[in-house]
Amino acid sequence: MATSPEPEPQATELISGGHLVAKALKAEGVDVIYTLCGGHIIDIYDGCVDEGIKVIDVRHEQVAAHAADGHARVTGKTGCAVVTAGPGTTDAVTGVANALRAESPMLLIGGQGALSQHKMGSLQDLPHVDMMAPITKFAATVPHTERVADIVSMAFRECYNGAPGPSFLEIPRDVLDAKVPRDRARVPRAGGYRASTRRQGDPAAIERLADLLVNAEKPCVLLGSQIWTTRATEAATELVRTLNVPAYMNGAGRGTLPPGDPHHYQLSRRYAFNNADVIVIVGTPFDFRMGYGRRLSPEATVVQIDLDYRTVGKNRDVDLGIVGDAGLILSAVTQAASGRTDNGAAGRKAWLEELRAEETKAYEKRLPLQHSDASPIHPYRLVHEINEFLTEDSIYVGDGGDIVTFSGQVVQPKSPGHWMDPGPLGTLGVGIPFVMAAKQARPDKEVVALFGDGAFSLTGWDFETLVRFDLPFVGIVGNNSSMNQIRYGQGAKYGRDRERVGNTLGDVPYSEFAKMLGGYGEEVREPGDIRPALRRARESGRPSLINVWIDTDVYAPGTMNQTMYK
C-alpha cells in the first residue's frame, strides 16, 4: 500500500535586530532617521530601506540629534537619530540635552559593543546608559534580539510621560545583527501600544480659572511652547478673543496669534506683568526667561497651566495650578466662561488700550534703529528686513546669541509653529539641523534662518548635507566676528581692555563657504542691499548664506541687561 510522503517542515522566517528596529520605527510613524554611520548600527539602515524610511546621513552626531529634535517640533511626531557607539553617542549628548529642556520627544539609538564582549574593552565601549539617564526620560540597553521592537516601543511611550522629552536606547552589536524567529519577536502594532496622554485638568480648577478671568479687570496670558506642543492654537485663540484677554507669546508659542491681531502683544510684557490683576502662564516654567517668577507682580493672582506636575509652582508660589493639556484646558475654560451673562470682555477694553499705548511707545522708540542707514549695519535694521521678508509660509529659525536676541524683539512669525529656537538650554549650533528637519518634514514651506557667526561655525559643515539632499533655505549670518553676548559681559565686568579675551573670531566671508559647498552666497555691507540679497537667495532655489556685516559695538538690550544670568 502506497503511503503519502511526510510534509516538509515550513521554514521559520527569521528577522534581524536591525530590521526589528525599523519595523518599530515604522509603527511609531517615523519616516526619516538622522544618522552618522558606524559599524555597530548598519543593520538598522538595511531595515529602514525595507520599511521605506529615509536615511539622512550628516557630518556630526550633534546635528543628527538636533535634527531629530527639530523634526519632532515641526511635525508633532517623535524624531529619531541613530548613532554609533562611544564617540558617536557622546557627540549626540548635546542634542539630547537640548531636547530635554525644550520638552521635545525624540529617540536616540546608540550602538554598543557586543554583549559577548561585555566589560572586555570592545571598540568604542562606554557606559552610555549611565551617561544618558540624567538627560532623558528613559534610558536602557536592549538585552536580546527578541526584545528589540518591544523596547523601542517602550522608549517611544516614555517620551510622552508627562511633558514630552527624549529617550535613549543602546543596542549591542550582536543583539542588533542576530536573527530570531519572526513569531518570537513582539512587533508593536501601530496605534496599539500608546494611550492618549491628553488630560483636561481638574474640573473644579477650570471653573475657578473661568471665574478669575471673568471677574478680572486687567488679565493677561502668556502662551508658551506647550501651546504648540499640544497643538492648542485654536483653543488659545478662542479664549483670548472670547474673553478679550491680551496675549503674549514665547518660544514655540510664537505665531499663535498673527501679527496685527488685536489680542497679539509683544513689547509691553513687562508693563503687563507689573500691572495685571490676573496672570495666566501656559506651558512655560518659571525659569531664567521669567526671572524665576519674580517678574510677575506680587499683587497679581497667578495661574500656571503645564503638562508636568513638577513644573507648576516651581520657583514661585501660584494661586492656582492646573496640570494637563493646554488645548483641552483652555477650551474648557472658554466654555465655562461663555455661559455667563457677562464674561467681562467689554470691561477690559480700556486695559487693552492701555497696553496698546505701551506697545506703540516702545515700537516708535525703536523704529529709527530698524530703519537705520548706518554702515556698518545696525542689527535692528537686519532683523527688521528679515521680518519684512517673511511670508505666512516661512518657518523662522534663530541660532545665535546677541543677534538672535535682537530678532526676538522684532521678528514675528506669521503662522503657528513657524518659530524655532534652541529653547531654554540656549544651545548654539541648532540652526543647520533645524533647517534640515524643517525642510525635510515640510518641503512646501520656506525656511529662513538667522545665525550668529559663532553659532553657525559649530555645525556649519552640514550645510553640505542640505546641498546633498536638495533642501533649499534662505540663510543669513549676522557677522560681527565675535561672540558678542559674552564680550559685552566681560567688558562690563572686567573693563574694556579685557573684553576680547576668548570671544573674538576671524572675519570669515561665509558666503564663500556656501559657494564652496555648492550653495548660493552673497556678501552685504550696506543696509539697502539686504532685501535684494534675500530675494536673490530665495529665487536661487538652493541652500544659501547671505553674510551681513553688522556693527560690532552694538548690543541687544537683553545682552546689556544680562537678563539670562539674573
XYZ file of C-alpha atoms in Angstrom:
566
model
C 0.000 0.000 0.000
C 1.455 3.322 -1.061
C 1.935 5.941 1.640
C 1.835 9.680 1.103
C 5.108 11.477 1.727
C 5.542 13.353 5.018
C 5.010 17.127 4.546
C 8.238 19.050 4.658
C 8.522 21.358 7.688
C 7.877 25.018 6.920
C 10.985 27.159 7.130
C 10.722 29.610 10.032
C 11.008 33.236 8.952
C 13.987 34.879 10.604
C 14.397 38.599 11.244
C 17.397 40.578 12.454
C 17.530 43.109 15.261
C 18.124 45.970 12.846
C 15.018 45.055 10.865
C 13.015 44.852 14.109
C 14.181 48.386 14.930
C 12.933 49.582 11.543
C 9.560 47.869 11.998
C 9.151 49.514 15.411
C 10.082 52.906 13.949
C 7.510 52.398 11.205
C 4.837 51.526 13.774
C 5.587 54.840 15.544
C 5.157 56.757 12.288
C 8.850 57.577 11.839
C 9.536 58.238 8.164
C 13.105 59.561 8.417
C 16.124 58.954 10.619
C 19.112 61.258 11.025
C 22.398 59.457 11.412
C 26.163 59.267 11.085
C 27.286 55.805 10.100
C 29.182 53.284 12.194
C 29.744 49.556 12.073
C 27.616 48.983 15.162
C 24.387 50.251 13.571
C 24.357 49.439 9.859
C 21.735 46.699 10.150
C 19.251 49.412 11.121
C 19.913 51.087 7.762
C 19.166 47.835 5.956
C 15.875 47.571 7.818
C 14.990 51.177 7.030
C 15.461 50.520 3.323
C 12.961 47.662 3.516
C 10.471 49.742 5.533
C 10.690 52.818 3.297
C 12.249 55.001 5.999
C 14.516 57.715 4.617
C 18.096 57.798 5.897
C 19.707 61.247 6.066
C 23.382 60.981 6.901
C 25.078 64.005 8.416
C 28.640 65.023 9.240
C 28.369 65.223 13.035
C 26.211 63.325 15.505
C 25.189 66.523 17.289
C 23.492 67.521 14.044
C 21.633 64.203 13.898
C 20.285 64.654 17.419
C 19.294 68.289 16.852
C 17.566 67.311 13.601
C 15.543 64.633 15.408
C 14.544 67.279 17.961
C 13.634 69.685 15.149
C 11.598 67.016 13.359
C 9.507 66.495 16.482
C 8.874 70.222 16.842
C 7.777 70.674 13.243
C 5.660 67.544 12.850
C 4.415 66.785 16.347
C 5.712 63.230 15.856
C 8.677 61.592 17.545
C 12.026 62.319 15.919
C 14.723 59.683 15.652
C 18.518 59.779 15.429
C 20.788 56.745 15.113
C 24.472 56.967 16.020
C 27.299 54.557 16.622
C 28.828 53.630 19.965
C 31.312 55.595 22.074
C 32.167 58.951 20.481
C 29.146 58.650 18.211
C 26.873 58.606 21.227
C 28.797 61.189 23.238
C 28.756 63.549 20.245
C 24.949 63.392 20.375
C 24.667 64.244 24.075
C 24.178 67.982 23.493
C 21.286 67.379 21.125
C 19.578 65.079 23.616
C 20.080 67.553 26.466
C 18.630 70.337 24.350
C 15.558 68.228 23.598
C 15.095 67.530 27.318
C 14.985 71.216 28.280
C 12.813 72.017 25.253
C 10.368 69.167 26.025
C 10.846 67.651 22.599
C 10.020 63.941 22.031
C 12.839 62.114 20.287
C 14.570 58.747 20.405
C 18.328 58.427 20.156
C 19.534 54.918 19.323
C 23.195 54.298 20.028
C 25.330 51.343 19.120
C 27.260 49.310 21.672
C 29.889 46.583 21.677
C 28.679 43.003 21.608
C 27.208 41.552 24.782
C 29.640 38.678 24.362
C 32.440 41.231 24.821
C 30.854 42.981 27.826
C 33.491 44.586 30.082
C 36.288 43.294 27.828
C 37.178 46.679 26.325
C 35.481 46.354 22.949
C 35.763 49.084 20.338
C 34.013 52.308 21.432
C 32.586 50.736 24.588
C 31.300 53.306 27.098
C 28.583 53.282 29.790
C 26.104 55.059 27.536
C 23.001 54.366 29.628
C 24.614 55.758 32.769
C 25.583 58.918 30.883
C 22.205 59.371 29.243
C 19.964 58.623 32.215
C 20.089 62.154 33.743
C 19.149 63.854 30.452
C 16.408 61.526 29.205
C 13.014 60.321 30.327
C 14.079 56.716 29.666
C 17.445 55.062 29.001
C 18.045 51.334 28.605
C 20.038 48.556 26.967
C 18.276 46.067 24.707
C 19.290 42.677 26.164
C 18.049 40.283 23.472
C 17.103 40.405 19.807
C 13.582 39.170 20.533
C 13.041 42.261 22.703
C 14.296 44.863 20.213
C 10.987 46.161 18.813
C 9.277 45.790 22.182
C 11.824 48.002 23.962
C 11.871 50.531 21.112
C 8.109 50.922 21.612
C 8.688 51.247 25.361
C 11.156 54.083 24.742
C 8.685 55.870 22.487
C 5.961 55.517 25.114
C 8.166 57.063 27.786
C 8.804 60.092 25.539
C 5.223 61.149 26.300
C 5.123 60.510 30.046
C 4.094 63.951 31.361
C 5.749 66.717 29.383
C 7.417 65.233 26.278
C 11.136 64.563 26.140
C 13.886 62.320 24.771
C 14.583 58.618 25.293
C 17.796 56.678 24.665
C 18.446 53.049 23.750
C 21.747 51.312 23.244
C 21.669 48.120 21.224
C 24.715 45.823 21.413
C 26.141 44.824 18.062
C 25.422 41.108 18.402
C 21.850 41.815 19.533
C 21.321 44.029 16.502
C 22.881 41.669 13.962
C 21.413 38.403 15.267
C 18.353 36.837 13.657
C 15.454 35.313 15.576
C 12.237 33.600 14.505
C 9.775 36.256 13.462
C 6.984 34.767 15.562
C 9.045 35.032 18.761
C 9.648 38.774 18.442
C 6.868 41.104 19.558
C 6.432 43.867 16.986
C 4.102 46.573 18.286
C 1.039 47.306 16.212
C 0.777 50.910 15.031
C -1.585 52.737 17.360
C -1.765 49.755 19.696
C 0.878 50.452 22.326
C 0.361 54.058 23.422
C -2.682 55.549 25.160
C -3.813 59.150 24.859
C -1.894 61.414 27.236
C -4.285 64.355 26.886
C -5.587 65.350 30.310
C -8.203 68.049 30.732
C -7.299 69.018 34.294
C -9.337 69.255 37.472
C -12.902 70.429 36.589
C -13.121 72.456 39.809
C -9.869 74.247 38.956
C -11.161 75.009 35.451
C -14.314 76.577 36.908
C -12.193 78.639 39.266
C -9.981 79.884 36.422
C -13.084 80.818 34.433
C -14.315 82.820 37.454
C -10.943 84.552 37.820
C -10.858 85.607 34.170
C -14.492 86.707 34.020
C -14.033 88.914 37.067
C -10.577 90.237 36.203
C -10.193 93.851 35.182
C -6.628 93.555 33.907
C -5.816 89.958 32.972
C -3.086 88.758 30.632
C -1.950 85.368 29.385
C 1.483 84.105 28.335
C 1.264 81.371 25.706
C 4.401 79.248 25.890
C 5.858 76.379 23.898
C 3.308 73.833 25.115
C 0.655 75.682 23.115
C 2.400 74.354 20.004
C 3.391 71.034 21.607
C -0.270 70.262 22.324
C -1.453 71.913 19.089
C -3.629 74.259 21.155
C -3.563 77.206 18.763
C -7.311 77.267 18.118
C -8.176 76.842 21.790
C -5.845 79.663 22.848
C -7.135 81.961 20.126
C -10.749 81.277 21.055
C -10.101 82.024 24.730
C -8.332 85.361 24.256
C -10.879 86.582 21.723
C -13.957 85.414 23.626
C -12.814 86.890 26.937
C -10.918 89.847 25.438
C -7.601 89.000 27.101
C -4.233 90.304 25.863
C -1.814 87.519 24.914
C 1.971 87.358 24.929
C 3.845 84.512 23.278
C 7.255 82.963 23.787
C 9.244 80.014 22.487
C 7.320 77.801 20.092
C 4.139 79.589 21.175
C 5.133 82.491 18.922
C 2.799 82.752 15.959
C -0.253 81.506 17.887
C -1.830 84.854 17.029
C -0.748 86.552 13.808
C 0.910 89.987 13.856
C -1.737 92.677 13.816
C -4.285 90.640 15.744
C -5.883 92.946 18.351
C -5.011 90.488 21.112
C -1.382 89.997 19.973
C 1.051 91.856 22.220
C 4.832 91.691 22.306
C 6.616 94.799 23.590
C 4.544 95.571 26.683
C 5.012 92.317 28.552
C 6.921 93.774 31.487
C 4.296 96.509 31.881
C 1.522 93.911 31.795
C 3.240 91.666 34.350
C 3.684 94.666 36.650
C 0.082 95.877 36.398
C -2.158 92.876 35.707
C -4.523 91.569 38.362
C -4.663 88.027 36.901
C -1.726 86.433 35.048
C -2.132 83.059 33.350
C 1.116 81.285 32.410
C 0.569 78.451 29.932
C 3.261 75.891 29.183
C 6.237 77.925 30.401
C 8.300 77.189 33.526
C 9.398 79.894 35.938
C 12.980 79.646 34.712
C 15.541 82.323 33.818
C 13.359 83.594 30.968
C 10.724 84.511 33.554
C 13.162 85.775 36.163
C 12.275 82.615 38.101
C 8.792 84.071 38.578
C 10.000 87.300 40.152
C 8.947 89.363 37.136
C 5.280 88.823 37.950
C 3.564 91.347 40.193
C 3.340 90.070 43.773
C -0.148 91.569 43.899
C -1.431 89.598 40.910
C -3.344 86.335 41.049
C -1.060 83.896 39.227
C -2.311 80.774 37.441
C 0.018 78.208 35.902
C -1.005 75.518 33.394
C 1.502 72.826 32.467
C 1.798 69.246 31.249
C 4.243 68.434 34.042
C 3.126 68.483 37.678
C 6.718 69.167 38.770
C 6.789 72.471 36.898
C 3.706 74.015 38.498
C 4.652 76.277 41.402
C 8.383 75.661 40.991
C 10.450 78.755 41.985
C 7.323 80.825 42.685
C 4.066 80.245 44.510
C 0.926 80.183 42.386
C -2.674 80.841 43.328
C -3.958 78.104 41.044
C -2.136 75.294 39.274
C -3.670 73.044 36.637
C -1.868 70.023 35.212
C -2.877 68.850 31.769
C -3.141 69.504 28.044
C -3.186 73.237 27.289
C -5.702 72.897 24.461
C -8.227 70.888 26.442
C -7.886 73.128 29.498
C -8.228 76.414 27.599
C -11.226 75.113 25.645
C -12.889 74.032 28.880
C -12.236 77.425 30.483
C -13.727 79.230 27.487
C -16.786 77.002 27.608
C -17.179 77.520 31.361
C -16.961 81.295 30.960
C -19.159 81.531 27.876
C -22.321 80.663 29.770
C -22.082 83.801 31.916
C -24.419 86.711 31.265
C -21.382 88.978 31.354
C -17.960 87.443 30.767
C -16.234 90.771 31.418
C -14.952 91.188 27.876
C -16.409 94.656 27.314
C -14.999 95.966 30.576
C -11.463 95.091 29.552
C -11.403 97.370 26.530
C -9.620 100.120 28.468
C -6.940 97.669 29.662
C -6.174 96.548 26.124
C -5.969 100.172 25.003
C -3.571 100.914 27.874
C -1.309 98.071 26.786
C -1.546 99.052 23.126
C -0.331 102.535 24.042
C 2.710 100.966 25.741
C 3.309 98.809 22.667
C 3.178 101.820 20.373
C 5.547 103.811 22.554
C 8.129 101.008 22.607
C 7.782 100.383 18.871
C 8.180 104.042 17.925
C 11.216 104.398 20.167
C 12.970 101.574 18.311
C 11.719 102.347 14.803
C 14.580 104.724 13.819
C 17.083 101.933 14.514
C 15.063 99.461 12.456
C 15.226 101.903 9.545
C 18.832 102.945 10.203
C 21.001 103.530 7.127
C 24.173 103.364 9.196
C 27.170 101.408 7.972
C 28.285 99.057 9.487
C 24.736 97.764 9.525
C 22.766 98.102 12.749
C 21.455 94.703 13.918
C 17.960 96.133 14.319
C 17.970 97.019 10.610
C 18.960 93.472 9.698
C 16.242 91.788 11.765
C 13.695 94.351 10.528
C 14.483 93.403 6.940
C 14.165 89.711 7.791
C 10.783 90.296 9.429
C 9.550 92.156 6.352
C 10.851 89.331 4.151
C 8.942 86.527 5.896
C 5.701 85.222 4.426
C 2.913 83.203 6.043
C 4.731 80.077 4.840
C 8.157 81.000 6.228
C 9.457 78.904 9.112
C 11.935 81.078 11.001
C 14.952 79.523 12.730
C 17.101 81.534 15.143
C 20.566 80.265 16.080
C 22.832 82.626 17.958
C 23.336 84.871 20.946
C 23.198 88.631 20.629
C 21.867 88.755 17.060
C 19.044 86.335 17.851
C 18.221 88.366 20.963
C 17.678 91.312 18.619
C 15.460 89.171 16.396
C 13.302 88.049 19.318
C 12.106 91.631 19.715
C 11.340 92.245 16.050
C 10.755 89.053 14.083
C 7.162 87.853 14.258
C 6.226 84.548 12.618
C 3.038 84.860 10.624
C 1.626 81.407 11.469
C 1.644 78.906 14.347
C 4.584 76.505 14.500
C 6.734 78.756 12.336
C 9.258 79.781 15.002
C 12.202 77.587 16.029
C 14.859 78.447 18.578
C 17.027 76.246 20.832
C 14.807 76.582 23.878
C 15.929 77.105 27.472
C 19.229 75.222 27.194
C 20.427 78.033 24.908
C 22.349 75.664 22.648
C 24.227 77.287 19.793
C 24.517 75.232 16.626
C 20.881 74.159 16.267
C 20.343 76.242 13.136
C 21.540 73.970 10.326
C 19.978 70.804 11.820
C 16.679 72.608 12.494
C 16.679 73.856 8.894
C 17.359 70.290 7.750
C 14.482 68.865 9.792
C 12.027 71.609 8.892
C 12.661 71.469 5.150
C 12.686 67.663 5.077
C 9.395 67.465 7.003
C 7.704 70.393 5.265
C 9.129 70.794 1.744
C 6.158 73.038 0.937
C 7.414 75.632 3.440
C 10.120 78.233 3.017
C 12.753 78.054 5.750
C 14.579 81.236 6.771
C 17.403 81.013 9.307
C 19.361 83.723 11.099
C 22.745 82.696 12.502
C 25.310 84.397 14.623
C 28.710 83.811 13.066
C 29.826 81.930 16.172
C 26.720 79.739 16.199
C 26.952 78.867 12.507
C 30.532 77.720 12.924
C 29.554 74.944 15.337
C 27.545 72.842 12.876
C 28.046 74.702 9.611
C 29.709 71.852 7.735
C 26.321 70.195 7.448
C 25.408 72.960 5.017
C 26.826 70.399 2.586
C 24.203 67.882 3.747
C 21.494 70.389 2.820
C 23.055 70.696 -0.636
C 23.396 66.920 -0.989
C 19.751 66.268 -0.110
C 18.456 69.301 -2.037
C 16.984 71.118 0.953
C 16.985 74.806 -0.037
C 16.672 77.576 2.531
C 17.446 81.259 2.976
C 20.256 81.662 5.495
C 21.580 84.911 6.947
C 24.738 85.277 9.027
C 24.790 88.360 11.240
C 28.558 88.665 11.225
C 30.343 90.720 13.879
C 33.350 88.394 14.164
C 32.637 87.958 17.871
C 30.735 86.039 20.493
C 29.190 89.412 21.322
C 26.824 88.374 24.090
C 29.790 87.154 26.130
C 32.037 90.003 25.039
C 29.640 92.581 26.459
C 29.500 90.840 29.829
C 33.277 90.601 30.016
C 33.696 94.280 29.199
C 31.141 95.288 31.814
C 32.721 93.087 34.471
C 36.450 93.402 33.803
C 36.839 96.561 31.714
C 37.164 97.347 28.018
C 40.835 96.355 27.937
C 39.816 92.739 28.728
C 36.561 92.475 26.813
C 38.004 90.486 23.907
C 39.584 87.598 25.759
C 38.344 84.279 24.367
C 35.425 85.646 22.336
C 36.806 87.192 19.130
C 36.556 85.349 15.822
C 38.131 85.849 12.422
C 36.473 87.860 9.645
C 35.060 84.921 7.720
C 33.159 85.510 4.445
C 30.546 82.810 4.943
C 29.090 83.455 1.506
C 32.245 81.917 0.040
C 31.846 78.917 2.326
C 28.330 78.424 0.930
C 29.580 78.645 -2.642
C 32.386 76.172 -1.961
C 29.837 73.607 -0.767
C 27.525 74.089 -3.759
C 25.106 76.656 -2.359
C 24.302 80.296 -3.033
C 26.171 83.107 -1.272
C 26.384 86.902 -1.152
C 28.201 89.499 0.942
C 26.239 92.501 2.232
C 27.813 95.603 3.785
C 25.154 98.258 3.138
C 21.642 98.167 4.649
C 19.929 98.890 1.362
C 21.398 95.719 -0.102
C 19.892 93.343 2.458
C 16.434 92.862 0.963
C 17.570 92.396 -2.666
C 20.106 89.815 -1.492
C 17.402 87.944 0.429
C 15.204 87.895 -2.661
C 18.021 86.531 -4.799
C 18.685 83.805 -2.231
C 15.013 82.838 -2.313
C 14.998 82.779 -6.103
C 18.177 80.678 -6.278
C 16.327 77.582 -5.065
C 19.472 76.421 -3.275
C 20.772 76.389 0.284
C 22.076 79.907 0.753
C 24.053 82.163 3.069
C 23.840 85.928 2.963
C 26.783 87.155 5.013
C 25.766 90.508 6.536
C 28.487 92.516 8.234
C 26.929 94.184 11.275
C 28.152 96.770 13.763
C 30.455 95.060 16.273
C 29.819 97.630 19.022
C 26.018 97.452 19.231
C 24.317 95.096 21.674
C 20.754 93.935 22.236
C 19.011 95.324 25.340
C 18.751 91.807 26.787
C 22.505 91.394 26.386
C 23.225 94.710 28.074
C 20.901 93.828 30.959
C 22.491 90.351 31.125
C 18.978 89.076 31.760
C 19.997 85.489 31.014
C 22.107 85.428 34.170
C 19.687 87.151 36.544
